Amino acid sequence: MPSVLVELRPNKKLLDHEFEGYKINLQSLAQYNLKLTTTADRLYPDEVQYSFVHAKLFALHNHLIFDVWDHQYNFYYIDNQQQVINITFDNINNSFQTAVVYDIPQHVERKPGHFNLCLTFPANYLAIISDGTGFLHIVDTGTRNRPATDKQPWNTIHSCLALGEGKYFTVVDSRMQKKCNVDILHCLLQSVEQNDNHFDTVLTWLSFEFIDHKWKQFAKREVKGKGIVHYAAFETQCQALYIASDNMFKFTSDSVKNILPPQQPEQKPIIYTWLQTADDITITLKLEDNFDKKLLFVHVMPLSIKICYAGKEFVSGKLKNKVDSELTTWNIQGNGQVDVLITKSESDMWNELIEGGDQNGKEILDASLVEEIHQRLAHLCSETEVMSDQPLTSLASQELEECDAASEEDTVLARLDTTTHEITHRIPLSVHHYLFSINLETHEAPALVLRHDVDGCVWQPFTQPFNSDSWPIKHYGTLMAFGYVQSSKTNRKFVTCAPNFSYSVVCEAKKHIFIYKCAAEETQLRRRTAGVMKTIKVGQQHVINIDMFGEVLGVHATNEYLFVLTEKNLIAICI
């Protein structure tokens, strides 16, 4: 079954075409700093991790983890002693509380090929931790909606070498599900495999069930594709995967259900051919030698045709355009070939003989017509010189900005169904460039922020409805002019926004943080040429210098604060 092409149509009510851009605001924002007692554990790519896939996995790894299940300002990071550090920010007293909540077991010596440690929260009482050396830990966290100093220690309830000996990974997503009163945990792991001349990204889907007071793995699926993955997440009901990538991914293994080879559509035999010129069409069919001419039936009307022999239809249906039926002739040859000539009412080339197409017939191109078309288009070929007295105008490449450049690869957001192991829906992102993702709902997949014209549109994917071929993706909000401004920041490392879309952030690795407040205010500008005052809508831009704190290792935006984890500090910036 072919995949369905989904078109993204932004909600016009969420767009503001009168928004002109951002005006710099020199007023400083309040900052509250916590000096870290231990730095975050951070790895760099080694000699076996030299691909662009590895570079992106390491460079864009966010070491600051926010607990989406907790309504307080509770953050986590893993320090260089492989301990999970919990930091609670008190927005009333503007103070921090810090505590160690978990010590990752089996401190394995780092080797080439290892990844950074990962922490995700699939439920309000569970955590998934990967140590980067191949081990996956399921951890009971207890109640987490408490300050850091009042939390109970976490306990490991299951550990395993998830992909086997010598295979390392990062955790992309995790989700809890309940089926028949049994808790099921799904984990999505990302690893990299090297082939002959390229690197493949492998997404491994592990499923665990909680039976007899312990977790047990019962399913393993693998999805593989070439190159990088921009976005990967479980569907809400865990019936599909959402993957945004530059190359198509496909299921390569499934321990639950065998992957069947794709069924090729049944090819019907061609029983007639047709050849056209600008004025007429010749339909040719092959019958047996010395056939009975009395059994041949040819009936041509201005908009329909029917050719039968011995009760069998060869050509039948509504013609694409009108013909002069009175000029229809046919010729019968001794070898059983029948040529039916019909004359067009208007000189024109048809793209099909029967309206809607006919799999029983095939068009044959006239060699003389093909040569004529080639001659007409010869001036477009680089080998042919075009002589013209008129100067040719062209657009200099210097006039183009980086954000106007077209991508060399086409990114596609695809839905891969676990039942059929096929791509059911595709969303081309060659125009709507992927910017970043953000968690808006705890029980839904992360939302995607895509560029639309100069704006950044936030799209929330939802589960495919039962007995429906549609894939609902809703336009939730708009970051005004953010698609344009972020593309000009070539040194950007992290890009994010507030859950209520009130501001967006571009964070460099070492020097600056750019904050764009989307709330538009009216201001007046004077046009230099005419001296006329014009009222426009603009937002506010704040620039924060962070070079004194070291390199930025992670960021998270809330509606009121922007939290930034650096090598030395955790910074809370009051928005």
Coordinates of C-alpha atoms in Angstrom, one line a residue:
M1 CA 0.0 0.0 0.0
P2 CA 1.5 3.3 -1.0
S3 CA 2.1 5.9 1.7
V4 CA -0.1 8.9 2.0
L5 CA 1.4 12.4 1.4
V6 CA 0.3 14.8 4.1
E7 CA 0.3 18.5 3.4
L8 CA 1.0 21.0 6.3
R9 CA -1.4 23.9 6.2
P10 CA -0.7 26.5 8.9
N11 CA -3.6 28.1 10.7
K12 CA -3.8 31.7 9.4
K13 CA -5.2 32.9 12.7
L14 CA -1.8 32.0 14.3
L15 CA 0.2 34.0 11.7
D16 CA 0.9 37.7 11.8
H17 CA 2.0 39.1 8.5
E18 CA 2.3 42.6 10.0
F19 CA 5.1 41.5 12.3
E20 CA 8.3 43.3 11.2
G21 CA 11.0 41.7 13.3
Y22 CA 12.8 42.3 16.6
K23 CA 14.2 45.4 18.2
I24 CA 17.2 45.2 20.5
N25 CA 16.4 45.7 24.2
L26 CA 19.4 46.8 26.3
Q27 CA 17.6 46.3 29.6
S28 CA 19.3 43.4 31.5
L29 CA 17.4 40.4 32.6
A30 CA 17.7 39.1 36.2
Q31 CA 20.1 36.1 36.5
Y32 CA 20.5 33.6 39.4
N33 CA 23.6 31.5 39.4
L34 CA 24.5 28.2 41.1
K35 CA 28.1 27.2 41.1
L36 CA 28.3 23.5 40.5
T37 CA 30.3 21.4 42.9
T38 CA 30.9 18.7 40.2
T39 CA 30.8 19.3 36.5
A40 CA 28.7 17.4 34.1
D41 CA 30.1 14.2 32.6
R42 CA 30.9 14.9 29.0
L43 CA 32.5 12.8 26.3
Y44 CA 34.0 13.8 22.9
P45 CA 34.1 11.8 19.7
D46 CA 37.1 9.5 19.4
E47 CA 39.1 8.1 16.5
V48 CA 36.3 5.6 15.6
Q49 CA 33.5 8.2 15.8
Y50 CA 34.4 10.5 13.0
S51 CA 31.2 10.7 10.9
F52 CA 28.8 13.6 10.8
V53 CA 26.3 11.4 12.6
H54 CA 28.6 11.0 15.5
A55 CA 29.5 14.7 15.5
K56 CA 25.9 15.7 15.8
L57 CA 25.1 13.2 18.5
F58 CA 28.0 14.5 20.7
A59 CA 27.8 18.2 19.9
L60 CA 24.0 18.6 20.4
H61 CA 23.6 16.4 23.4
N62 CA 21.6 18.3 26.0
H63 CA 23.1 17.5 29.4
L64 CA 20.3 19.4 31.3
I65 CA 17.3 17.2 31.8
F66 CA 13.9 18.6 32.8
D67 CA 11.3 16.5 34.5
V68 CA 8.1 17.0 32.5
W69 CA 6.1 15.1 35.1
D70 CA 7.0 17.5 37.8
H71 CA 5.4 21.0 38.1
Q72 CA 8.3 22.4 40.1
Y73 CA 11.6 23.6 38.7
N74 CA 13.3 20.3 39.1
F75 CA 16.4 19.6 36.9
Y76 CA 18.9 16.8 36.6
Y77 CA 22.3 16.3 35.2
I78 CA 24.9 13.5 35.4
D79 CA 28.2 14.5 36.8
N80 CA 31.7 13.3 36.1
Q81 CA 31.5 10.8 39.0
Q82 CA 28.4 9.2 37.2
Q83 CA 26.0 10.4 39.8
V84 CA 22.6 11.9 39.0
I85 CA 22.4 15.3 40.5
N86 CA 19.0 16.9 41.2
I87 CA 18.7 20.7 41.4
T88 CA 15.6 22.4 42.5
F89 CA 15.1 26.1 41.8
D90 CA 12.9 28.0 44.3
N91 CA 11.4 30.9 42.3
I92 CA 10.1 32.6 45.5
N93 CA 13.4 32.9 47.3
N94 CA 15.5 32.7 44.0
S95 CA 17.6 29.9 45.6
F96 CA 18.8 26.4 44.6
Q97 CA 18.8 23.1 46.4
T98 CA 21.1 20.3 45.3
A99 CA 21.2 16.6 46.1
V100 CA 22.6 13.3 44.7
V101 CA 19.7 11.0 44.0
Y102 CA 21.4 8.1 42.2
D103 CA 24.7 6.5 41.7
I104 CA 24.9 4.7 38.3
P105 CA 26.0 1.1 38.9
Q106 CA 28.8 -0.7 37.1
H107 CA 31.2 2.2 36.4
V108 CA 32.8 0.8 33.2
E109 CA 36.1 2.3 32.0
R110 CA 35.5 4.5 29.0
K111 CA 36.6 3.0 25.6
P112 CA 36.5 4.1 22.0
G113 CA 32.9 4.0 20.7
H114 CA 31.2 5.0 24.0
F115 CA 28.5 7.7 24.1
N116 CA 27.4 10.2 26.7
L117 CA 25.1 9.2 29.5
C118 CA 21.4 9.6 29.0
L119 CA 18.4 10.1 31.3
T120 CA 14.7 10.1 30.4
F121 CA 11.5 9.9 32.4
P122 CA 8.8 7.7 30.8
A123 CA 6.5 8.0 33.9
N124 CA 6.2 9.9 37.2
Y125 CA 7.9 7.1 39.1
L126 CA 10.4 5.6 36.6
A127 CA 13.6 6.7 34.9
I128 CA 15.6 5.2 32.1
I129 CA 19.4 5.6 32.2
S130 CA 22.0 4.7 29.7
D131 CA 25.6 4.8 30.8
G132 CA 26.9 5.0 27.3
T133 CA 28.9 1.8 27.6
G134 CA 26.1 -0.5 26.5
F135 CA 24.1 -0.9 29.8
L136 CA 20.5 0.2 30.1
H137 CA 19.0 0.7 33.6
I138 CA 15.3 0.9 34.6
V139 CA 15.2 2.9 37.9
D140 CA 12.4 3.3 40.4
T141 CA 12.5 7.0 41.4
G142 CA 9.5 7.1 43.7
T143 CA 7.7 10.5 44.0
R144 CA 9.8 13.2 42.3
N145 CA 7.6 16.3 42.9
R146 CA 9.6 17.3 45.9
P147 CA 12.6 19.6 46.5
A148 CA 16.0 18.0 45.9
T149 CA 16.8 17.8 49.6
D150 CA 13.6 16.0 50.3
K151 CA 13.8 13.2 47.7
Q152 CA 14.3 9.6 48.4
P153 CA 17.2 7.8 46.7
W154 CA 16.5 6.0 43.5
N155 CA 16.7 2.2 43.2
T156 CA 17.8 0.1 40.2
I157 CA 15.1 -2.5 39.4
H158 CA 16.5 -3.8 36.1
S159 CA 19.8 -3.6 34.2
C160 CA 20.8 -5.2 30.9
L161 CA 23.2 -5.0 28.0
A162 CA 20.5 -3.7 25.7
L163 CA 22.1 -4.4 22.3
G164 CA 24.7 -7.0 23.3
E165 CA 28.4 -6.9 24.0
G166 CA 30.3 -4.1 22.3
K167 CA 27.3 -2.2 21.0
Y168 CA 26.8 1.3 22.4
F169 CA 23.8 3.7 22.1
T170 CA 22.0 6.8 23.3
V171 CA 18.3 6.9 24.5
V172 CA 16.1 8.9 22.1
D173 CA 12.6 8.3 23.7
S174 CA 10.8 6.2 26.3
R175 CA 7.1 5.7 26.9
M176 CA 4.9 3.8 29.4
Q177 CA 1.8 1.9 28.2
K178 CA -0.8 -0.2 30.0
K179 CA -2.3 -3.3 28.2
C180 CA -4.6 -5.7 29.9
N181 CA -3.6 -4.3 33.3
V182 CA 0.1 -4.9 32.6
D183 CA 2.6 -2.1 32.5
I184 CA 4.7 -2.0 29.3
L185 CA 7.8 0.1 28.9
H186 CA 9.1 1.1 25.5
C187 CA 12.6 2.4 24.9
L188 CA 14.0 3.8 21.7
L189 CA 17.7 3.6 21.4
Q190 CA 20.0 5.1 18.7
S191 CA 23.3 3.6 17.6
V192 CA 25.6 4.0 14.6
E193 CA 26.9 1.3 12.2
Q194 CA 29.6 1.7 9.6
N195 CA 29.1 0.2 6.2
D196 CA 31.5 0.2 3.2
N197 CA 31.4 3.9 2.4
H198 CA 28.8 5.4 4.8
F199 CA 27.3 5.3 8.3
D200 CA 23.9 4.0 9.1
T201 CA 21.7 5.1 12.0
V202 CA 20.0 2.2 13.8
L203 CA 16.9 2.8 15.9
T204 CA 16.3 -0.1 18.3
W205 CA 12.9 -0.4 19.8
L206 CA 12.9 -2.4 23.1
S207 CA 9.7 -3.4 24.9
F208 CA 9.6 -4.5 28.5
E209 CA 6.6 -5.8 30.6
F210 CA 6.3 -5.8 34.4
I211 CA 5.3 -9.3 35.5
D212 CA 5.8 -10.9 38.9
H213 CA 7.3 -7.7 40.3
K214 CA 10.1 -7.5 37.7
W215 CA 10.8 -6.1 34.2
K216 CA 11.3 -8.5 31.4
Q217 CA 12.1 -7.8 27.8
F218 CA 9.6 -9.3 25.3
A219 CA 10.1 -7.5 22.0
K220 CA 12.9 -6.0 19.9
R221 CA 12.5 -4.2 16.7
E222 CA 15.1 -2.4 14.5
V223 CA 14.7 0.4 12.1
K224 CA 17.7 1.4 9.9
G225 CA 18.5 4.2 7.5
K226 CA 21.4 6.2 6.1
G227 CA 22.6 9.4 7.6
I228 CA 21.3 11.5 10.5
V229 CA 18.0 11.5 12.3
H230 CA 16.6 15.0 13.1
Y231 CA 13.6 13.7 15.1
A232 CA 12.4 10.3 16.4
A233 CA 9.6 9.5 18.8
F234 CA 7.0 7.0 19.7
E235 CA 3.4 7.5 18.7
T236 CA 1.1 7.9 21.8
Q237 CA -0.3 4.4 21.6
C238 CA 3.1 2.9 20.5
Q239 CA 1.7 1.7 17.3
A240 CA 4.1 3.6 15.1
L241 CA 7.4 5.6 15.0
Y242 CA 7.7 9.1 13.8
I243 CA 11.1 9.8 12.1
A244 CA 12.3 12.9 10.4
S245 CA 15.5 12.3 8.4
D246 CA 17.2 13.0 5.1
N247 CA 16.9 9.4 4.0
M248 CA 14.1 6.9 4.3
F249 CA 14.2 4.4 7.2
K250 CA 12.7 1.0 7.2
F251 CA 12.2 -1.9 9.5
T252 CA 15.0 -4.5 9.3
S253 CA 14.0 -6.9 12.1
D254 CA 11.0 -7.5 14.5
S255 CA 10.9 -10.3 17.1
V256 CA 7.1 -10.0 17.4
K257 CA 6.0 -10.2 13.8
N258 CA 7.9 -11.3 10.7
I259 CA 8.7 -8.6 8.2
L260 CA 7.2 -9.6 4.9
P261 CA 8.7 -8.4 1.6
P262 CA 6.7 -5.6 0.0
Q263 CA 4.1 -6.9 -2.4
Q264 CA 4.6 -5.8 -6.0
P265 CA 1.4 -4.6 -7.7
E266 CA 0.2 -7.1 -10.2
Q267 CA 1.2 -6.0 -13.7
K268 CA -1.6 -6.4 -16.3
P269 CA -0.4 -7.5 -19.7
I270 CA -0.4 -4.7 -22.4
I271 CA -3.0 -5.6 -25.0
Y272 CA -2.8 -2.5 -27.1
T273 CA -0.5 0.4 -27.9
W274 CA -1.2 3.9 -29.1
L275 CA 0.9 6.5 -31.0
Q276 CA 0.0 10.1 -31.4
T277 CA 0.8 13.1 -33.5
A278 CA -0.6 16.6 -33.0
D279 CA -3.5 15.7 -35.3
D280 CA -4.4 12.0 -34.9
I281 CA -3.9 8.9 -32.8
T282 CA -3.2 5.4 -34.0
I283 CA -4.3 2.5 -31.8
T284 CA -2.7 -0.9 -32.5
L285 CA -3.8 -4.3 -31.2
K286 CA -2.6 -7.8 -32.1
L287 CA -5.0 -10.6 -32.8
E288 CA -4.4 -14.1 -34.1
D289 CA -3.5 -14.7 -37.7
N290 CA -6.3 -14.8 -40.2
F291 CA -8.9 -13.8 -37.5
D292 CA -12.6 -13.5 -38.3
K293 CA -13.2 -9.9 -39.4
K294 CA -16.9 -10.2 -38.6
L295 CA -16.1 -10.6 -34.9
L296 CA -14.2 -7.2 -34.8
F297 CA -16.3 -4.3 -33.4
V298 CA -15.0 -0.7 -33.6
H299 CA -17.3 2.1 -32.2
V300 CA -15.9 5.6 -31.8
M301 CA -17.9 8.5 -30.6
P302 CA -16.7 12.1 -30.1
L303 CA -15.9 11.5 -26.4
S304 CA -15.8 7.7 -26.1
I305 CA -14.3 4.6 -27.8
K306 CA -14.9 0.9 -27.7
I307 CA -13.0 -1.8 -29.6
C308 CA -13.9 -5.5 -29.1
Y309 CA -13.2 -8.8 -30.7
A310 CA -15.3 -11.9 -30.1
G311 CA -16.9 -10.3 -27.1
K312 CA -13.5 -9.3 -25.5
E313 CA -12.9 -5.6 -24.9
F314 CA -9.5 -4.3 -25.9
V315 CA -10.1 -0.5 -25.6
S316 CA -13.1 1.0 -23.8
G317 CA -13.8 4.2 -21.9
K318 CA -14.1 7.9 -22.1
L319 CA -11.5 9.7 -24.3
K320 CA -9.3 12.3 -22.8
N321 CA -10.4 14.9 -25.4
K322 CA -12.8 15.2 -28.2
V323 CA -12.3 13.5 -31.6
D324 CA -13.9 13.7 -35.0
S325 CA -15.6 10.3 -35.0
E326 CA -16.7 10.4 -38.7
L327 CA -13.1 10.4 -39.8
T328 CA -12.3 7.1 -38.0
T329 CA -10.7 4.4 -40.1
W330 CA -9.0 1.1 -39.4
N331 CA -6.6 -1.2 -41.3
I332 CA -6.4 -5.0 -40.9
Q333 CA -3.1 -6.8 -41.8
G334 CA -2.6 -10.5 -42.6
N335 CA -0.5 -11.1 -39.5
G336 CA -3.5 -10.2 -37.2
Q337 CA -2.5 -6.6 -36.5
V338 CA -5.3 -4.0 -36.4
D339 CA -4.5 -0.3 -36.7
V340 CA -7.4 2.1 -35.7
L341 CA -6.8 5.8 -36.7
I342 CA -8.8 8.5 -34.9
T343 CA -8.6 12.2 -35.7
K344 CA -8.4 14.8 -33.0
S345 CA -10.8 17.7 -33.0
E346 CA -8.1 20.1 -31.9
S347 CA -4.4 19.9 -32.6
D348 CA -2.9 19.1 -29.2
M349 CA -0.8 16.5 -27.5
W350 CA -2.7 14.2 -25.0
N351 CA -1.1 12.9 -21.8
E352 CA -3.4 9.9 -21.8
L353 CA -5.8 8.2 -24.2
I354 CA -8.5 7.1 -21.8
E355 CA -9.5 9.6 -19.1
G356 CA -8.1 8.4 -15.8
G357 CA -5.6 6.1 -17.5
D358 CA -5.8 2.6 -18.7
Q359 CA -3.3 -0.1 -17.6
N360 CA -4.2 -2.3 -20.7
G361 CA -2.6 0.2 -23.0
K362 CA 0.8 1.8 -23.5
E363 CA 1.8 4.9 -25.4
I364 CA 4.6 4.6 -28.0
L365 CA 6.5 7.8 -28.8
D366 CA 7.0 8.8 -32.4
A367 CA 10.7 9.0 -33.2
S368 CA 10.3 12.1 -35.4
L369 CA 8.2 13.9 -32.7
V370 CA 10.9 13.2 -30.1
E371 CA 13.6 14.6 -32.4
E372 CA 11.5 17.7 -33.0
I373 CA 11.1 18.3 -29.2
H374 CA 14.8 17.8 -28.7
Q375 CA 15.6 20.5 -31.3
R376 CA 13.1 22.9 -29.7
L377 CA 14.8 22.4 -26.3
A378 CA 18.4 22.4 -27.6
H379 CA 19.0 26.0 -26.4
L380 CA 18.5 24.8 -22.8
C381 CA 21.5 22.4 -23.0
S382 CA 24.9 23.5 -21.8
E383 CA 26.6 22.1 -24.9
T384 CA 24.7 24.5 -27.2
E385 CA 25.7 28.1 -27.3
V386 CA 22.9 30.7 -27.2
M387 CA 23.6 33.8 -29.3
S388 CA 21.6 36.8 -28.3
D389 CA 21.9 40.6 -28.7
Q390 CA 20.1 41.2 -25.4
P391 CA 22.1 41.1 -22.2
L392 CA 21.0 38.4 -19.8
T393 CA 20.1 39.4 -16.3
S394 CA 21.0 37.1 -13.5
L395 CA 20.9 37.0 -9.7
A396 CA 24.3 37.2 -8.1
S397 CA 24.9 34.6 -5.4
Q398 CA 26.1 37.5 -3.2
E399 CA 22.5 38.7 -3.1
L400 CA 21.3 35.5 -1.5
E401 CA 21.4 35.0 2.3
E402 CA 22.1 31.7 4.0
C403 CA 18.5 31.3 5.0
D404 CA 17.4 31.5 1.3
A405 CA 19.7 28.7 0.2
A406 CA 17.9 25.4 -0.8
S407 CA 18.9 22.2 1.0
E408 CA 20.8 19.7 -0.9
E409 CA 18.9 16.9 0.8
D410 CA 15.2 16.5 1.2
T411 CA 14.1 15.9 4.7
V412 CA 10.9 13.9 5.2
L413 CA 8.9 13.2 8.3
A414 CA 7.5 9.7 8.1
R415 CA 5.2 7.5 10.1
L416 CA 6.3 3.9 10.3
D417 CA 3.6 1.5 11.3
T418 CA 4.6 -1.6 13.4
T419 CA 1.8 -3.8 12.1
T420 CA 2.6 -3.5 8.4
H421 CA 6.3 -2.4 8.8
E422 CA 5.7 0.2 6.1
I423 CA 5.6 3.9 5.9
T424 CA 2.0 4.9 6.0
H425 CA 2.4 8.7 5.8
R426 CA 5.0 11.2 4.6
I427 CA 5.4 14.9 5.1
P428 CA 8.1 16.6 2.9
L429 CA 10.1 19.1 4.9
S430 CA 12.2 20.4 2.1
V431 CA 10.2 23.7 2.3
H432 CA 9.4 23.5 6.0
H433 CA 12.9 23.1 7.3
Y434 CA 13.2 21.3 10.7
L435 CA 14.3 23.6 13.5
F436 CA 13.9 21.8 16.8
S437 CA 11.4 19.7 18.9
I438 CA 9.7 20.5 22.2
N439 CA 7.6 18.5 24.7
L440 CA 4.2 20.2 25.1
E441 CA 2.1 17.3 26.5
T442 CA 3.4 14.5 28.7
H443 CA 1.2 11.9 26.9
E444 CA 1.9 13.0 23.4
A445 CA 4.9 12.8 21.1
P446 CA 7.2 15.9 21.1
A447 CA 6.1 18.7 18.9
L448 CA 8.1 19.8 15.9
V449 CA 9.0 23.4 15.1
L450 CA 9.3 23.8 11.3
R451 CA 10.1 26.9 9.3
H452 CA 7.2 28.4 7.4
D453 CA 8.3 31.4 5.3
V454 CA 10.2 33.5 7.9
D455 CA 8.3 32.1 10.9
G456 CA 8.7 29.0 13.0
C457 CA 5.4 27.0 13.2
V458 CA 4.9 24.5 16.1
W459 CA 3.2 21.3 14.9
Q460 CA 1.9 18.6 17.3
P461 CA 1.5 15.1 15.8
F462 CA -1.4 12.9 17.2
T463 CA -2.2 9.3 17.0
Q464 CA -3.8 8.1 13.8
P465 CA -7.6 7.7 14.4
F466 CA -9.1 4.2 14.3
N467 CA -10.3 3.2 10.8
S468 CA -8.9 6.3 9.3
D469 CA -6.2 7.0 6.7
S470 CA -5.5 10.5 8.0
W471 CA -2.5 11.5 10.3
P472 CA -3.7 14.5 12.3
I473 CA -0.9 17.1 12.9
K474 CA -2.1 20.4 14.4
H475 CA -0.6 23.8 14.1
Y476 CA -0.3 24.8 17.8
G477 CA 1.6 28.1 17.7
T478 CA 3.9 30.4 15.8
L479 CA 7.3 31.9 16.7
M480 CA 7.2 35.1 14.8
A481 CA 10.1 35.6 12.3
F482 CA 12.1 33.0 14.1
G483 CA 12.8 30.9 11.0
Y484 CA 14.7 33.8 9.6
V485 CA 16.6 35.0 12.7
Q486 CA 17.8 31.6 13.8
S487 CA 19.2 30.8 10.3
S488 CA 21.5 33.9 10.5
K489 CA 23.1 32.6 13.8
T490 CA 25.7 30.3 12.3
N491 CA 27.3 29.5 15.7
R492 CA 24.1 28.3 17.2
K493 CA 24.2 25.1 19.3
F494 CA 20.9 24.8 21.1
V495 CA 17.5 26.2 19.9
T496 CA 14.4 26.1 21.9
C497 CA 11.3 28.1 23.0
A498 CA 8.9 28.4 25.9
P499 CA 5.9 26.0 26.1
N500 CA 3.5 29.0 25.7
F501 CA 5.6 30.3 22.7
S502 CA 6.1 33.6 24.4
Y503 CA 9.8 33.7 23.6
S504 CA 12.4 31.6 21.6
V505 CA 16.1 31.1 22.2
V506 CA 19.2 30.7 20.1
C507 CA 22.2 29.6 22.3
E508 CA 25.8 29.7 21.1
A509 CA 28.3 27.3 22.5
K510 CA 30.5 29.9 24.4
K511 CA 29.6 33.5 23.8
H512 CA 26.0 34.6 23.6
I513 CA 22.4 33.7 24.2
F514 CA 19.8 35.4 22.0
I515 CA 16.3 35.7 23.5
Y516 CA 13.4 36.8 21.2
K517 CA 10.2 37.8 22.9
C518 CA 7.4 37.3 20.5
A519 CA 4.9 39.7 22.2
A520 CA 4.5 42.3 19.5
E521 CA 4.3 46.0 20.4
E522 CA 3.7 48.9 18.0
T523 CA 6.5 51.4 17.4
Q524 CA 7.1 54.1 14.8
L525 CA 9.9 54.3 12.3
R526 CA 10.7 57.1 9.9
R527 CA 11.2 56.2 6.3
R528 CA 14.5 57.8 5.3
T529 CA 13.6 58.7 1.7
A530 CA 10.2 60.3 2.3
G531 CA 10.5 61.2 6.0
V532 CA 7.1 59.6 6.7
M533 CA 6.4 57.9 10.1
K534 CA 5.2 54.3 9.8
T535 CA 3.7 52.2 12.6
I536 CA 5.0 48.7 12.7
K537 CA 4.9 45.6 15.0
V538 CA 8.1 44.4 16.6
G539 CA 9.3 42.1 19.3
Q540 CA 12.1 42.4 21.8
Q541 CA 15.6 40.9 21.5
H542 CA 17.9 40.4 24.4
V543 CA 21.5 39.4 24.1
I544 CA 23.3 37.8 27.1
N545 CA 27.0 37.3 27.4
I546 CA 28.0 33.9 28.8
D547 CA 31.7 33.5 28.0
M548 CA 32.6 33.9 31.7
F549 CA 30.7 30.7 32.6
G550 CA 32.4 28.3 30.1
E551 CA 30.8 26.2 27.3
V552 CA 27.0 25.7 27.3
L553 CA 26.1 22.0 27.9
G554 CA 22.4 22.2 28.0
V555 CA 19.3 24.5 28.0
H556 CA 15.7 24.3 28.9
A557 CA 13.0 27.0 28.6
T558 CA 10.0 27.4 30.8
N559 CA 7.3 30.1 30.6
E560 CA 9.0 32.3 33.3
Y561 CA 12.7 31.2 33.2
L562 CA 15.4 30.1 30.9
F563 CA 17.8 27.6 32.5
V564 CA 21.3 27.2 31.1
L565 CA 23.8 24.5 32.2
T566 CA 27.4 25.4 31.6
E567 CA 30.7 23.8 32.6
K568 CA 30.7 25.7 35.9
N569 CA 27.2 26.9 36.6
L570 CA 23.5 26.5 36.3
I571 CA 22.0 29.8 35.4
A572 CA 18.3 30.8 35.8
I573 CA 17.4 33.8 33.6
C574 CA 14.2 35.5 34.5
I575 CA 12.2 36.2 31.4

